[in-house]
């Protein structure tokens, strides 16, 4: 699939790499097809982009939650995961969205609404967890330390 994007120009994603959200994402139920964009110059960069294949201007920065919070393991009701099919522990890939305000030092992630991807079938769902996680968990200092090589 090929699409023109606001941030990345024209991109082509193999059909088997597309991530499908059968129920859309929180706030955008009509957006269902996404691609996960990595930094081409640095595959190990922690921040990626979840780019809509249907809406060129819609891309969200995302990160693996364990890079900003040790032992992130929210309690998830199995019925919320039903749209992605049967899940084995080694098939689960979890991401959280990043908010980058004008003051970059206030950058945060939403640990309350993770994105869960079934890597076996590339189906995904964004869920709201019942645990007491923050919607705006600060990450600037954590990422800064990680970049400087300090263990977080």
Short mmCIF file of C-alpha atoms in Angstrom, two decimals:
data_model
loop_
_atom_site.label_atom_id
_atom_site.label_comp_id
_atom_site.label_asym_id
_atom_site.label_seq_id
_atom_site.Cartn_x
_atom_site.Cartn_y
_atom_site.Cartn_z
CA UNK A 1 0.00 0.00 0.00
CA UNK A 2 1.31 3.45 -0.91
CA UNK A 3 0.20 6.72 0.63
CA UNK A 4 1.38 10.30 0.85
CA UNK A 5 2.07 11.44 4.42
CA UNK A 6 2.60 14.86 5.95
CA UNK A 7 5.73 13.90 7.89
CA UNK A 8 7.38 11.23 5.75
CA UNK A 9 6.34 12.05 2.18
CA UNK A 10 5.27 9.12 0.06
CA UNK A 11 5.64 5.76 1.79
CA UNK A 12 5.02 2.24 0.59
CA UNK A 13 4.22 -0.44 3.15
CA UNK A 14 3.90 -4.13 2.31
CA UNK A 15 0.40 -5.38 3.06
CA UNK A 16 1.73 -7.89 5.60
CA UNK A 17 3.31 -5.00 7.57
CA UNK A 18 0.07 -3.03 7.91
CA UNK A 19 -1.38 -2.86 11.42
CA UNK A 20 -5.15 -3.06 11.54
CA UNK A 21 -7.21 -1.62 14.39
CA UNK A 22 -10.61 -3.33 13.86
CA UNK A 23 -12.24 -0.79 16.19
CA UNK A 24 -10.03 2.20 15.36
CA UNK A 25 -8.12 4.06 18.06
CA UNK A 26 -9.35 6.14 20.97
CA UNK A 27 -10.85 9.34 19.58
CA UNK A 28 -10.47 8.20 15.96
CA UNK A 29 -12.63 5.09 15.47
CA UNK A 30 -12.69 5.59 11.69
CA UNK A 31 -8.90 5.20 11.32
CA UNK A 32 -8.11 1.50 11.03
CA UNK A 33 -4.97 1.00 8.91
CA UNK A 34 -1.57 2.05 10.24
CA UNK A 35 2.12 1.56 9.61
CA UNK A 36 4.82 1.64 12.26
CA UNK A 37 7.58 3.95 11.02
CA UNK A 38 11.10 3.61 12.46
CA UNK A 39 13.99 6.05 12.08
CA UNK A 40 15.69 4.82 8.89
CA UNK A 41 19.05 6.15 10.08
CA UNK A 42 18.81 4.61 13.55
CA UNK A 43 16.79 1.42 13.96
CA UNK A 44 17.52 1.49 17.70
CA UNK A 45 15.93 4.92 18.21
CA UNK A 46 13.30 4.50 20.94
CA UNK A 47 10.66 6.74 19.37
CA UNK A 48 8.66 5.46 16.40
CA UNK A 49 5.62 6.80 14.57
CA UNK A 50 2.23 5.16 14.14
CA UNK A 51 1.24 6.57 10.75
CA UNK A 52 -2.34 6.36 9.50
CA UNK A 53 -2.54 4.95 6.00
CA UNK A 54 -5.97 6.54 5.54
CA UNK A 55 -5.29 10.06 6.82
CA UNK A 56 -1.97 11.51 5.59
CA UNK A 57 -1.77 14.13 8.33
CA UNK A 58 -2.29 11.73 11.23
CA UNK A 59 0.81 10.21 12.83
CA UNK A 60 1.44 9.63 16.52
CA UNK A 61 4.83 9.26 18.17
CA UNK A 62 4.97 6.02 20.15
CA UNK A 63 7.45 4.16 22.34
CA UNK A 64 7.70 0.82 24.08
CA UNK A 65 6.53 1.48 27.65
CA UNK A 66 9.29 -0.57 29.28
CA UNK A 67 11.80 1.98 27.94
CA UNK A 68 10.31 4.66 30.18
CA UNK A 69 8.90 2.62 33.07
CA UNK A 70 10.39 -0.56 34.42
CA UNK A 71 7.97 -3.45 34.84
CA UNK A 72 5.04 -1.80 33.06
CA UNK A 73 2.46 -4.57 33.21
CA UNK A 74 -1.08 -3.21 33.28
CA UNK A 75 -4.09 -5.31 34.20
CA UNK A 76 -6.14 -5.84 31.06
CA UNK A 77 -9.61 -7.32 30.82
CA UNK A 78 -9.48 -10.10 28.21
CA UNK A 79 -12.67 -8.88 26.53
CA UNK A 80 -10.86 -5.66 25.52
CA UNK A 81 -8.27 -7.74 23.68
CA UNK A 82 -10.84 -9.86 21.79
CA UNK A 83 -10.58 -7.77 18.55
CA UNK A 84 -6.94 -8.85 18.08
CA UNK A 85 -7.62 -12.59 18.37
CA UNK A 86 -5.84 -15.22 20.45
CA UNK A 87 -2.69 -13.87 22.06
CA UNK A 88 0.39 -15.77 23.14
CA UNK A 89 2.77 -13.88 25.45
CA UNK A 90 5.52 -13.84 22.80
CA UNK A 91 3.15 -12.33 20.21
CA UNK A 92 2.23 -9.22 22.20
CA UNK A 93 3.85 -5.90 21.28
CA UNK A 94 2.83 -2.95 23.45
CA UNK A 95 3.30 0.72 22.68
CA UNK A 96 2.24 3.95 24.37
CA UNK A 97 1.63 7.31 22.76
CA UNK A 98 3.90 10.28 23.37
CA UNK A 99 2.81 13.88 23.86
CA UNK A 100 5.41 16.49 22.96
CA UNK A 101 4.33 19.96 24.10
CA UNK A 102 6.16 23.18 23.13
CA UNK A 103 8.24 22.83 26.29
CA UNK A 104 9.98 19.55 25.43
CA UNK A 105 10.94 19.03 29.07
CA UNK A 106 7.24 18.32 29.70
CA UNK A 107 7.17 15.42 27.22
CA UNK A 108 5.05 12.54 28.51
CA UNK A 109 3.56 9.17 27.64
CA UNK A 110 0.04 7.91 28.17
CA UNK A 111 0.41 4.76 30.28
CA UNK A 112 -3.35 4.64 30.84
CA UNK A 113 -4.18 3.82 27.18
CA UNK A 114 -1.61 1.41 25.72
CA UNK A 115 -1.73 0.05 22.21
CA UNK A 116 -1.58 -3.74 22.09
CA UNK A 117 -0.54 -5.39 18.82
CA UNK A 118 -0.88 -9.09 18.05
CA UNK A 119 2.32 -9.64 16.04
CA UNK A 120 0.96 -12.91 14.63
CA UNK A 121 -1.87 -11.27 12.66
CA UNK A 122 -0.96 -7.52 12.93
CA UNK A 123 -4.28 -6.67 14.55
CA UNK A 124 -4.21 -4.04 17.27
CA UNK A 125 -6.36 -2.33 19.84
CA UNK A 126 -5.93 0.70 22.05
CA UNK A 127 -7.36 0.04 25.48
CA UNK A 128 -7.97 1.96 28.68
CA UNK A 129 -6.49 0.07 31.62
CA UNK A 130 -7.99 0.05 35.07
CA UNK A 131 -4.66 0.37 36.87
CA UNK A 132 -3.63 3.64 38.45
CA UNK A 133 -1.28 4.70 35.63
CA UNK A 134 -0.90 8.31 34.55
CA UNK A 135 -2.20 9.75 31.30
CA UNK A 136 0.80 12.11 31.37
CA UNK A 137 3.77 10.19 32.74
CA UNK A 138 6.87 12.44 32.34
CA UNK A 139 9.67 10.92 30.25
CA UNK A 140 12.09 13.68 29.28
CA UNK A 141 14.65 12.96 32.01
CA UNK A 142 14.36 9.20 31.48
CA UNK A 143 15.02 9.51 27.74
CA UNK A 144 17.84 11.97 28.36
CA UNK A 145 19.55 9.54 30.74
CA UNK A 146 19.01 6.65 28.32
CA UNK A 147 20.58 8.67 25.50
CA UNK A 148 23.54 9.52 27.70
CA UNK A 149 24.02 5.80 28.37
CA UNK A 150 22.88 5.78 31.95
CA UNK A 151 20.86 2.78 33.07
CA UNK A 152 17.24 3.66 33.77
#
